[in-house]
Amino acid sequence: MLPDQVLSQLKAIVGPQHVLLESEDLQRFGVDRTTLWQANPCAVVLPSAVTMVQKIIRLANDCNLAVVPSGGRTGLSGGAVASDGELIIALDRINTVIDFNAIDRAVTVGAGMITADLQAFAAKHDLLYPVDFAAAGSSQIGGNIATNAGGINVIRYGMTRDWVIGLKVVTGAGDILDLNQGLLKNNTGYDFRHLFIGSEGTLGLICEATLQLTRPQADTTVMVLGIETFAAIVEVLEVFKTKIELTAFEFFSQAALDKVIKRQGHSAPFATQAPFYALIEFETRTQVTSVALALFEQCAAQGWVLDGVVSQSLAQTRALWRLREDISETLWHWQPYKNDISVRVSKMSDFLAEVDQLVAARYPDFEIVWYGHIGDGNLHLNILKPEDLPQTEFFERCGIVSLEIGELLARYGGSISAEHGVGLLKKSLLPYSRSPVEIALMRSIKKTFDPKSILNPGKVFDALV
Ligand code: 2HG
Ligand code: ZN
């Protein structure tokens, strides 16, 4: 419960109608896509200016009020969960284009802007904001930056970090920082911008961002190939990568495809069934399709590829993408336990063999769905909950195996969270990817930017008690 005096100060800062207290709003703003935690914030505030955010943060410091920054809440690690009486600051009203410069191909937007709106703005100016993923229709730029979102084009365009050329943030101490101002070259000491990217709201609130745009892509062609084994997927990736500049190389298993077809009503890419499928995308340029077809023949001759299809129209390209992009949404039906792990692509083949063995031995009674951005070395291993098993018991059992996967990842120098962030869900696994010294340094950095630890407490790591 918020003390009356704090409540009236919040109302004075943002206007009474922008302080939400109704249970429905608290429920809606208090969780992300995870299902393990119950929403229990004390209130939601919707500022419309950076100075308002600063006032709220200063007030929160004065009365030791924990704050959870909130974007589109499409996260999968509990980074935006407010389950312990926190105040939610949602940036939904700071969501417009603030500046656009065609010469610099740079746009400054409010952090509450929806990703798809930014993509549409770029397209209107004959440019491209290339970070893309299934949740682009509701995720917000600030959240993307706070979690360094990846997605389906990372093999070609990199992660969100690669497109952020300026940030305006309010730190946990209540200071406004205007970082890097859209510069391409700026060697003036520590680049704080990169500390805030991927910090999951633990250091400051990202209020505005300046993003680099690029020239638009040509239309793309998609190939879906049916593939015999895990090892063969990696071989196919190598073969295609050496000859064609890929914009995506994704994979999914037959189980993933079956479920998407059944629940979304999509059609199979071809009649042959295969244990795995690779979705390969490249820009449609002269000769490239014939090169791709020759590579397909080469892979088929090796016995790696069982069948394949090449898109012949934009509609078919889109339809083939749906088979991959709709997997995550489809699987919610089974309340899955999600792994989002990565190793270097060169280690992928050995790692896949070991993780497959481990998972088969440890989850004999669970259904496993494999998919992900294999071209980036990133696997989304989803374990489906059996209908009759209570969720907490299911998650506990999966959590135990996750520790073994963590050990395996540590051995391979991999990551326990490739693109979804750590939040609450992966916190206990952090030591498998980051050393004790690194975690201690993270704590010191947090203390510098957020001395009273009011910002997203308990996310990524726990404060020392
Ligand atoms: C994807 O690649 C998303 O589809 C979601 O990162 C992955 O739900 C997941 O596990
Ligand atoms: Zn993903």
Short mmCIF file of C-alpha atoms and ligand atoms in Angstrom, two decimals:
data_model
loop_
_atom_site.label_atom_id
_atom_site.label_comp_id
_atom_site.label_asym_id
_atom_site.label_seq_id
_atom_site.Cartn_x
_atom_site.Cartn_y
_atom_site.Cartn_z
CA MET A 1 0.00 0.00 0.00
CA LEU A 2 1.23 3.45 -0.93
CA PRO A 3 1.14 6.02 1.88
CA ASP A 4 -1.45 8.74 1.04
CA GLN A 5 1.19 11.42 0.99
CA VAL A 6 3.31 9.56 -1.60
CA LEU A 7 0.22 8.89 -3.68
CA SER A 8 -0.71 12.54 -3.79
CA GLN A 9 2.86 13.50 -4.74
CA LEU A 10 2.76 10.99 -7.61
CA LYS A 11 -0.57 12.43 -8.75
CA ALA A 12 0.90 15.91 -8.63
CA ILE A 13 3.80 14.80 -10.83
CA VAL A 14 1.94 12.92 -13.59
CA GLY A 15 -1.66 14.05 -13.15
CA PRO A 16 -4.22 12.03 -11.14
CA GLN A 17 -5.55 10.16 -14.18
CA HIS A 18 -2.08 8.76 -14.88
CA VAL A 19 -1.73 6.98 -11.56
CA LEU A 20 -3.46 3.63 -11.91
CA LEU A 21 -4.68 1.76 -8.85
CA GLU A 22 -7.46 -0.46 -10.21
CA SER A 23 -6.82 -4.15 -9.67
CA GLU A 24 -7.19 -4.89 -13.40
CA ASP A 25 -4.41 -2.39 -14.25
CA LEU A 26 -2.17 -3.68 -11.48
CA GLN A 27 -2.59 -7.22 -12.80
CA ARG A 28 -1.96 -6.19 -16.39
CA PHE A 29 1.14 -4.09 -15.73
CA GLY A 30 2.56 -6.33 -13.01
CA VAL A 31 3.66 -9.31 -15.09
CA ASP A 32 5.43 -10.14 -18.33
CA ARG A 33 4.97 -13.33 -20.39
CA THR A 34 6.17 -15.57 -17.56
CA THR A 35 3.53 -17.38 -15.54
CA LEU A 36 5.41 -18.15 -12.32
CA TRP A 37 4.84 -14.89 -10.45
CA GLN A 38 1.70 -13.07 -9.34
CA ALA A 39 1.38 -9.36 -10.01
CA ASN A 40 1.29 -7.28 -6.83
CA PRO A 41 2.45 -3.71 -7.50
CA CYS A 42 1.28 -0.80 -5.32
CA ALA A 43 0.49 1.44 -8.30
CA VAL A 44 1.30 2.15 -11.92
CA VAL A 45 2.44 5.63 -12.99
CA LEU A 46 2.49 6.84 -16.57
CA PRO A 47 4.79 9.84 -16.96
CA SER A 48 4.86 11.78 -20.24
CA ALA A 49 8.25 13.48 -19.92
CA VAL A 50 11.77 12.63 -18.81
CA THR A 51 11.59 15.29 -16.08
CA MET A 52 8.53 13.52 -14.65
CA VAL A 53 10.48 10.25 -14.56
CA GLN A 54 13.25 12.05 -12.71
CA LYS A 55 10.82 13.43 -10.11
CA ILE A 56 9.29 9.99 -9.57
CA ILE A 57 12.72 8.39 -9.11
CA ARG A 58 13.75 11.08 -6.64
CA LEU A 59 10.52 10.57 -4.71
CA ALA A 60 11.06 6.80 -4.72
CA ASN A 61 14.55 7.35 -3.28
CA ASP A 62 13.18 9.63 -0.58
CA CYS A 63 10.67 7.06 0.60
CA ASN A 64 12.63 3.87 -0.21
CA LEU A 65 10.08 2.69 -2.71
CA ALA A 66 11.12 -0.08 -5.10
CA VAL A 67 10.42 0.68 -8.76
CA VAL A 68 9.85 -1.70 -11.68
CA PRO A 69 10.30 -0.19 -15.16
CA SER A 70 7.71 -1.49 -17.58
CA GLY A 71 7.79 -1.69 -21.37
CA GLY A 72 5.64 -3.94 -23.54
CA ARG A 73 6.02 -6.80 -21.00
CA THR A 74 6.74 -9.38 -23.65
CA GLY A 75 9.80 -10.60 -21.71
CA LEU A 76 10.29 -14.27 -20.92
CA SER A 77 12.51 -14.07 -17.83
CA GLY A 78 10.42 -12.15 -15.30
CA GLY A 79 12.45 -8.94 -15.72
CA ALA A 80 9.31 -6.76 -15.63
CA VAL A 81 7.47 -8.63 -12.87
CA ALA A 82 6.28 -6.50 -9.93
CA SER A 83 5.18 -8.99 -7.30
CA ASP A 84 6.28 -7.31 -4.11
CA GLY A 85 4.46 -4.00 -3.72
CA GLU A 86 6.71 -2.11 -6.16
CA LEU A 87 5.77 1.05 -8.03
CA ILE A 88 5.59 0.46 -11.78
CA ILE A 89 6.78 3.20 -14.10
CA ALA A 90 5.36 2.51 -17.54
CA LEU A 91 6.72 4.53 -20.46
CA ASP A 92 3.67 4.07 -22.69
CA ARG A 93 3.09 7.83 -22.96
CA ILE A 94 6.70 8.62 -23.92
CA ASN A 95 6.29 7.03 -27.31
CA THR A 96 6.68 9.52 -30.15
CA VAL A 97 9.35 10.34 -32.70
CA ILE A 98 11.35 13.18 -31.15
CA ASP A 99 13.83 13.75 -33.97
CA PHE A 100 14.64 12.29 -37.36
CA ASN A 101 17.62 13.11 -39.53
CA ALA A 102 17.79 11.58 -43.01
CA ILE A 103 21.46 12.51 -43.49
CA ASP A 104 22.47 10.66 -40.34
CA ARG A 105 19.82 7.99 -40.89
CA ALA A 106 19.11 8.45 -37.19
CA VAL A 107 15.85 8.63 -35.31
CA THR A 108 15.26 9.60 -31.69
CA VAL A 109 12.15 8.10 -30.12
CA GLY A 110 10.44 7.86 -26.76
CA ALA A 111 11.24 4.56 -25.05
CA GLY A 112 7.56 3.60 -25.00
CA MET A 113 7.36 3.42 -28.79
CA ILE A 114 6.22 0.01 -30.05
CA THR A 115 8.91 -1.75 -32.10
CA ALA A 116 6.62 -2.23 -35.12
CA ASP A 117 5.81 1.52 -35.11
CA LEU A 118 9.52 2.30 -35.32
CA GLN A 119 9.90 -0.22 -38.15
CA ALA A 120 6.95 1.41 -39.96
CA PHE A 121 8.41 4.91 -39.43
CA ALA A 122 11.73 3.77 -40.91
CA ALA A 123 9.96 2.16 -43.88
CA LYS A 124 8.02 5.38 -44.53
CA HIS A 125 11.39 7.11 -44.96
CA ASP A 126 12.75 4.33 -47.17
CA LEU A 127 14.92 3.03 -44.38
CA LEU A 128 15.04 -0.03 -42.15
CA TYR A 129 15.15 -0.65 -38.41
CA PRO A 130 16.38 -4.22 -38.74
CA VAL A 131 15.85 -5.72 -35.28
CA ASP A 132 12.78 -7.93 -35.62
CA PHE A 133 11.02 -10.71 -33.72
CA ALA A 134 7.55 -12.15 -33.23
CA ALA A 135 6.69 -9.76 -30.36
CA ALA A 136 7.49 -6.62 -32.42
CA GLY A 137 3.80 -5.69 -32.44
CA SER A 138 3.70 -5.08 -28.68
CA SER A 139 7.26 -4.85 -27.37
CA GLN A 140 8.60 -1.35 -26.72
CA ILE A 141 11.95 0.13 -27.74
CA GLY A 142 12.95 0.85 -24.12
CA GLY A 143 12.33 -2.77 -23.14
CA ASN A 144 14.21 -4.00 -26.22
CA ILE A 145 17.20 -1.90 -25.20
CA ALA A 146 16.97 -2.86 -21.53
CA THR A 147 17.12 -6.54 -22.56
CA ASN A 148 19.31 -6.09 -25.68
CA ALA A 149 16.67 -7.95 -27.70
CA GLY A 150 17.86 -10.23 -30.50
CA GLY A 151 15.39 -11.90 -32.83
CA ILE A 152 15.38 -13.41 -36.28
CA ASN A 153 17.86 -11.22 -38.16
CA VAL A 154 20.83 -11.27 -35.79
CA ILE A 155 22.99 -13.30 -38.19
CA ARG A 156 22.82 -10.36 -40.62
CA TYR A 157 22.16 -7.28 -38.48
CA GLY A 158 23.25 -8.05 -34.92
CA MET A 159 21.37 -7.36 -31.69
CA THR A 160 19.60 -4.20 -30.45
CA ARG A 161 22.90 -2.98 -28.95
CA ASP A 162 24.33 -2.57 -32.45
CA TRP A 163 21.67 0.00 -33.39
CA VAL A 164 21.64 2.25 -30.33
CA ILE A 165 23.65 5.40 -30.96
CA GLY A 166 22.24 7.51 -28.15
CA LEU A 167 20.29 7.11 -24.90
CA LYS A 168 18.59 9.41 -22.44
CA VAL A 169 18.24 7.72 -19.07
CA VAL A 170 17.28 8.59 -15.53
CA THR A 171 19.60 6.72 -13.19
CA GLY A 172 18.48 5.08 -9.96
CA ALA A 173 19.98 8.10 -8.18
CA GLY A 174 17.68 10.39 -10.18
CA ASP A 175 20.28 11.93 -12.53
CA ILE A 176 19.44 12.51 -16.19
CA LEU A 177 22.19 11.25 -18.52
CA ASP A 178 22.28 12.10 -22.22
CA LEU A 179 24.59 9.42 -23.58
CA ASN A 180 26.51 9.47 -26.88
CA GLN A 181 24.09 11.89 -28.64
CA GLY A 182 23.87 9.87 -31.84
CA LEU A 183 27.60 9.97 -32.54
CA LEU A 184 29.27 7.24 -34.57
CA LYS A 185 32.69 8.04 -33.15
CA ASN A 186 33.14 9.11 -29.56
CA ASN A 187 36.18 7.85 -27.68
CA THR A 188 35.88 9.84 -24.50
CA GLY A 189 36.23 7.24 -21.81
CA TYR A 190 33.68 4.73 -20.53
CA ASP A 191 30.67 4.36 -22.80
CA PHE A 192 27.83 4.25 -20.25
CA ARG A 193 25.33 3.68 -23.04
CA HIS A 194 26.46 0.07 -23.25
CA LEU A 195 26.04 -0.42 -19.51
CA PHE A 196 22.37 0.48 -19.75
CA ILE A 197 21.80 -1.75 -22.77
CA GLY A 198 20.96 -5.18 -21.39
CA SER A 199 20.89 -3.99 -17.76
CA GLU A 200 17.22 -5.01 -17.41
CA GLY A 201 16.14 -1.85 -15.64
CA THR A 202 18.53 -2.32 -12.74
CA LEU A 203 20.62 0.83 -13.32
CA GLY A 204 18.26 3.41 -14.74
CA LEU A 205 15.12 4.06 -16.72
CA ILE A 206 15.69 4.36 -20.43
CA CYS A 207 13.44 7.25 -21.51
CA GLU A 208 14.60 8.10 -25.03
CA ALA A 209 16.77 6.36 -27.57
CA THR A 210 18.52 7.41 -30.76
CA LEU A 211 18.66 4.53 -33.20
CA GLN A 212 20.64 4.02 -36.35
CA LEU A 213 18.57 3.12 -39.39
CA THR A 214 19.93 1.47 -42.50
CA ARG A 215 19.05 1.00 -46.14
CA PRO A 216 16.06 -1.28 -46.67
CA GLN A 217 16.46 -4.92 -47.55
CA ALA A 218 15.61 -6.21 -51.00
CA ASP A 219 12.72 -8.68 -50.99
CA THR A 220 13.81 -11.93 -49.46
CA THR A 221 13.57 -15.57 -50.47
CA VAL A 222 13.02 -18.29 -47.90
CA MET A 223 14.02 -21.93 -48.17
CA VAL A 224 12.76 -24.51 -45.73
CA LEU A 225 14.75 -27.73 -45.70
CA GLY A 226 13.92 -31.01 -43.96
CA ILE A 227 17.05 -32.17 -42.16
CA GLU A 228 18.09 -35.57 -40.88
CA THR A 229 20.10 -34.83 -37.71
CA PHE A 230 21.30 -32.06 -35.42
CA ALA A 231 24.82 -32.47 -36.80
CA ALA A 232 23.53 -32.08 -40.36
CA ILE A 233 21.86 -28.74 -39.51
CA VAL A 234 25.24 -27.31 -38.59
CA GLU A 235 26.81 -28.73 -41.79
CA VAL A 236 24.06 -27.15 -43.88
CA LEU A 237 24.59 -23.82 -42.10
CA GLU A 238 28.31 -23.91 -42.94
CA VAL A 239 27.66 -24.77 -46.59
CA PHE A 240 25.13 -21.95 -47.04
CA LYS A 241 27.10 -19.37 -45.06
CA THR A 242 30.21 -19.68 -47.18
CA LYS A 243 28.37 -18.94 -50.45
CA ILE A 244 25.43 -16.69 -49.56
CA GLU A 245 24.97 -13.67 -47.29
CA LEU A 246 22.16 -14.96 -45.10
CA THR A 247 19.60 -12.75 -43.40
CA ALA A 248 18.37 -15.64 -41.21
CA PHE A 249 19.19 -19.25 -40.44
CA GLU A 250 16.61 -20.67 -38.05
CA PHE A 251 15.68 -24.21 -37.10
CA PHE A 252 12.83 -26.12 -35.50
CA SER A 253 11.99 -29.73 -34.79
CA GLN A 254 9.17 -31.87 -36.16
CA ALA A 255 7.40 -31.57 -32.78
CA ALA A 256 7.45 -27.76 -33.11
CA LEU A 257 6.12 -27.95 -36.67
CA ASP A 258 3.37 -30.42 -35.75
CA LYS A 259 2.11 -28.17 -32.98
CA VAL A 260 2.15 -25.00 -35.09
CA ILE A 261 0.29 -26.75 -37.90
CA LYS A 262 -2.29 -28.19 -35.55
CA ARG A 263 -2.95 -25.11 -33.43
CA GLN A 264 -2.49 -22.34 -36.03
CA GLY A 265 -3.90 -24.12 -39.04
CA HIS A 266 -0.76 -23.60 -41.18
CA SER A 267 0.23 -26.03 -43.93
CA ALA A 268 3.32 -28.24 -43.84
CA PRO A 269 6.14 -26.93 -46.07
CA PHE A 270 6.22 -30.26 -48.01
CA ALA A 271 4.95 -33.81 -47.67
CA THR A 272 8.17 -35.41 -46.37
CA GLN A 273 8.50 -35.46 -42.60
CA ALA A 274 11.93 -34.71 -41.16
CA PRO A 275 13.30 -34.70 -37.60
CA PHE A 276 14.38 -31.06 -38.07
CA TYR A 277 13.78 -28.15 -40.39
CA ALA A 278 16.06 -25.26 -41.29
CA LEU A 279 14.59 -21.97 -42.43
CA ILE A 280 17.13 -20.11 -44.53
CA GLU A 281 16.53 -16.56 -45.72
CA PHE A 282 18.51 -14.36 -48.13
CA GLU A 283 17.89 -11.28 -50.24
CA THR A 284 16.45 -12.09 -53.63
CA ARG A 285 19.24 -11.09 -56.00
CA THR A 286 20.22 -12.24 -59.48
CA GLN A 287 21.73 -15.72 -59.41
CA VAL A 288 21.30 -16.19 -55.68
CA THR A 289 18.36 -18.57 -55.96
CA SER A 290 20.24 -20.79 -58.40
CA VAL A 291 23.26 -20.80 -56.05
CA ALA A 292 20.91 -21.74 -53.18
CA LEU A 293 19.39 -24.55 -55.23
CA ALA A 294 22.85 -25.90 -56.08
CA LEU A 295 23.73 -25.84 -52.37
CA PHE A 296 20.50 -27.65 -51.62
CA GLU A 297 21.48 -30.39 -54.13
CA GLN A 298 24.94 -30.59 -52.56
CA CYS A 299 23.44 -31.03 -49.07
CA ALA A 300 20.93 -33.59 -50.34
CA ALA A 301 23.76 -35.58 -51.99
CA GLN A 302 25.50 -35.71 -48.60
CA GLY A 303 22.33 -37.19 -47.11
CA TRP A 304 21.86 -34.18 -44.79
CA VAL A 305 18.73 -32.83 -46.43
CA LEU A 306 15.61 -34.89 -47.07
CA ASP A 307 13.40 -32.40 -48.87
CA GLY A 308 12.98 -28.68 -49.38
CA VAL A 309 10.93 -25.80 -50.69
CA VAL A 310 11.86 -22.32 -51.97
CA SER A 311 9.40 -19.45 -51.70
CA GLN A 312 8.11 -18.16 -55.04
CA SER A 313 6.23 -15.12 -53.79
CA LEU A 314 6.08 -12.69 -50.90
CA ALA A 315 2.98 -14.49 -49.64
CA GLN A 316 4.83 -17.80 -49.58
CA THR A 317 7.85 -16.22 -47.86
CA ARG A 318 5.51 -14.92 -45.16
CA ALA A 319 3.71 -18.26 -44.84
CA LEU A 320 6.99 -20.12 -44.37
CA TRP A 321 8.12 -17.63 -41.73
CA ARG A 322 4.90 -18.24 -39.78
CA LEU A 323 5.99 -21.85 -39.27
CA ARG A 324 8.96 -20.57 -37.26
CA GLU A 325 7.64 -17.34 -35.78
CA ASP A 326 4.43 -18.82 -34.37
CA ILE A 327 6.18 -21.53 -32.35
CA SER A 328 6.67 -19.58 -29.13
CA GLU A 329 3.06 -18.37 -29.03
CA THR A 330 1.76 -21.85 -29.88
CA LEU A 331 3.70 -23.51 -27.07
CA TRP A 332 2.14 -21.35 -24.31
CA HIS A 333 -0.69 -23.86 -24.37
CA TRP A 334 1.64 -26.34 -22.59
CA GLN A 335 3.05 -23.86 -20.03
CA PRO A 336 6.60 -24.64 -21.17
CA TYR A 337 9.81 -24.29 -19.24
CA LYS A 338 12.03 -22.19 -21.49
CA ASN A 339 15.75 -22.37 -22.07
CA ASP A 340 17.42 -19.67 -24.13
CA ILE A 341 21.02 -20.77 -24.40
CA SER A 342 23.95 -20.14 -26.71
CA VAL A 343 27.42 -21.33 -27.58
CA ARG A 344 29.79 -20.23 -30.34
CA VAL A 345 28.62 -21.53 -33.71
CA SER A 346 31.89 -23.45 -34.12
CA LYS A 347 31.07 -25.42 -30.94
CA MET A 348 27.42 -25.93 -31.79
CA SER A 349 27.76 -29.40 -33.23
CA ASP A 350 29.50 -30.93 -30.20
CA PHE A 351 27.32 -29.00 -27.80
CA LEU A 352 24.11 -30.15 -29.49
CA ALA A 353 25.17 -33.78 -29.23
CA GLU A 354 25.87 -33.42 -25.50
CA VAL A 355 22.80 -31.36 -24.62
CA ASP A 356 20.59 -33.74 -26.61
CA GLN A 357 21.98 -36.69 -24.66
CA LEU A 358 21.58 -34.94 -21.33
CA VAL A 359 18.04 -33.83 -22.05
CA ALA A 360 16.97 -37.27 -23.32
CA ALA A 361 18.38 -38.93 -20.18
CA ARG A 362 16.99 -36.39 -17.72
CA TYR A 363 13.57 -35.72 -19.19
CA PRO A 364 12.45 -39.21 -20.29
CA ASP A 365 8.82 -38.42 -19.46
CA PHE A 366 8.66 -34.83 -20.79
CA GLU A 367 8.10 -33.66 -24.34
CA ILE A 368 10.95 -31.51 -25.66
CA VAL A 369 10.58 -28.95 -28.42
CA TRP A 370 13.75 -27.69 -30.10
CA TYR A 371 13.92 -24.50 -32.12
CA GLY A 372 15.88 -21.30 -32.34
CA HIS A 373 18.36 -19.11 -34.11
CA ILE A 374 20.92 -21.74 -34.86
CA GLY A 375 22.83 -19.41 -37.18
CA ASP A 376 23.61 -17.34 -34.04
CA GLY A 377 24.41 -20.40 -31.90
CA ASN A 378 21.16 -19.77 -29.98
CA LEU A 379 18.79 -22.59 -28.97
CA HIS A 380 15.32 -22.24 -27.48
CA LEU A 381 14.82 -25.54 -25.77
CA ASN A 382 11.23 -25.69 -24.53
CA ILE A 383 10.10 -28.45 -22.15
CA LEU A 384 6.35 -28.98 -22.21
CA LYS A 385 4.44 -29.50 -18.98
CA PRO A 386 2.47 -32.74 -18.80
CA GLU A 387 -1.18 -31.85 -18.22
CA ASP A 388 -1.49 -33.63 -14.87
CA LEU A 389 1.70 -32.27 -13.30
CA PRO A 390 1.34 -29.13 -11.10
CA GLN A 391 3.29 -26.18 -12.51
CA THR A 392 5.50 -25.65 -9.45
CA GLU A 393 6.56 -29.30 -9.37
CA PHE A 394 7.22 -29.20 -13.12
CA PHE A 395 9.35 -26.07 -12.84
CA GLU A 396 11.26 -27.50 -9.89
CA ARG A 397 12.14 -30.63 -11.87
CA CYS A 398 13.16 -28.57 -14.89
CA GLY A 399 15.18 -26.25 -12.65
CA ILE A 400 17.31 -29.16 -11.46
CA VAL A 401 18.16 -30.20 -15.02
CA SER A 402 18.86 -26.55 -15.86
CA LEU A 403 21.74 -26.67 -13.41
CA GLU A 404 23.23 -29.54 -15.41
CA ILE A 405 22.67 -27.63 -18.64
CA GLY A 406 24.36 -24.68 -16.90
CA GLU A 407 27.39 -26.84 -16.11
CA LEU A 408 27.54 -28.01 -19.69
CA LEU A 409 27.30 -24.42 -20.92
CA ALA A 410 30.07 -23.34 -18.57
CA ARG A 411 32.25 -26.09 -20.01
CA TYR A 412 31.54 -24.80 -23.53
CA GLY A 413 31.94 -21.13 -22.59
CA GLY A 414 28.28 -20.61 -23.48
CA SER A 415 25.51 -18.38 -22.15
CA ILE A 416 22.57 -19.27 -19.91
CA SER A 417 20.61 -16.45 -21.55
CA ALA A 418 21.32 -15.67 -25.16
CA GLU A 419 18.64 -13.05 -25.78
CA HIS A 420 15.82 -13.18 -23.20
CA GLY A 421 17.77 -11.77 -20.27
CA VAL A 422 18.19 -13.04 -16.72
CA GLY A 423 15.34 -11.37 -14.81
CA LEU A 424 14.06 -13.59 -12.02
CA LEU A 425 13.89 -16.80 -14.01
CA LYS A 426 17.58 -17.29 -14.81
CA LYS A 427 19.09 -15.58 -11.78
CA SER A 428 20.23 -18.79 -10.12
CA LEU A 429 22.02 -19.79 -13.34
CA LEU A 430 24.02 -16.58 -13.72
CA PRO A 431 27.19 -18.04 -12.11
CA TYR A 432 27.42 -20.55 -14.97
CA SER A 433 28.02 -17.69 -17.40
CA ARG A 434 29.60 -14.96 -15.29
CA SER A 435 32.49 -15.32 -12.81
CA PRO A 436 32.20 -14.34 -9.11
CA VAL A 437 34.41 -11.33 -9.82
CA GLU A 438 32.14 -10.22 -12.66
CA ILE A 439 29.03 -10.56 -10.50
CA ALA A 440 30.71 -8.61 -7.70
CA LEU A 441 31.57 -5.87 -10.22
CA MET A 442 27.97 -5.83 -11.42
CA ARG A 443 26.89 -5.22 -7.82
CA SER A 444 29.35 -2.32 -7.50
CA ILE A 445 28.13 -0.81 -10.77
CA LYS A 446 24.56 -1.07 -9.54
CA LYS A 447 25.54 0.71 -6.33
CA THR A 448 27.09 3.54 -8.32
CA PHE A 449 24.03 4.17 -10.48
CA ASP A 450 21.34 3.13 -8.01
CA PRO A 451 22.80 3.65 -4.52
CA LYS A 452 19.60 2.83 -2.64
CA SER A 453 18.86 -0.17 -4.84
CA ILE A 454 15.36 1.00 -5.68
CA LEU A 455 15.45 -0.06 -9.34
CA ASN A 456 14.14 -3.51 -10.22
CA PRO A 457 15.53 -5.06 -7.03
CA GLY A 458 16.06 -8.83 -7.17
CA LYS A 459 16.38 -8.93 -10.96
CA VAL A 460 19.55 -10.37 -12.59
CA PHE A 461 21.25 -10.85 -9.19
CA ASP A 462 20.36 -10.39 -5.54
CA ALA A 463 21.85 -7.60 -3.48
CA LEU A 464 24.25 -8.91 -0.84
CA VAL A 465 22.57 -9.19 2.56
C1 2HG B 1 11.72 -16.84 -30.50
O1 2HG B 1 12.84 -16.95 -31.00
C2 2HG B 1 11.58 -16.07 -29.22
O2 2HG B 1 10.70 -17.30 -31.04
C3 2HG B 1 10.82 -16.83 -28.15
O3 2HG B 1 12.83 -15.66 -28.74
C4 2HG B 1 11.47 -18.11 -27.75
O4 2HG B 1 9.54 -18.65 -26.46
C5 2HG B 1 10.72 -18.91 -26.68
O5 2HG B 1 11.33 -19.80 -26.05
ZN ZN B 2 14.44 -16.14 -30.02
#
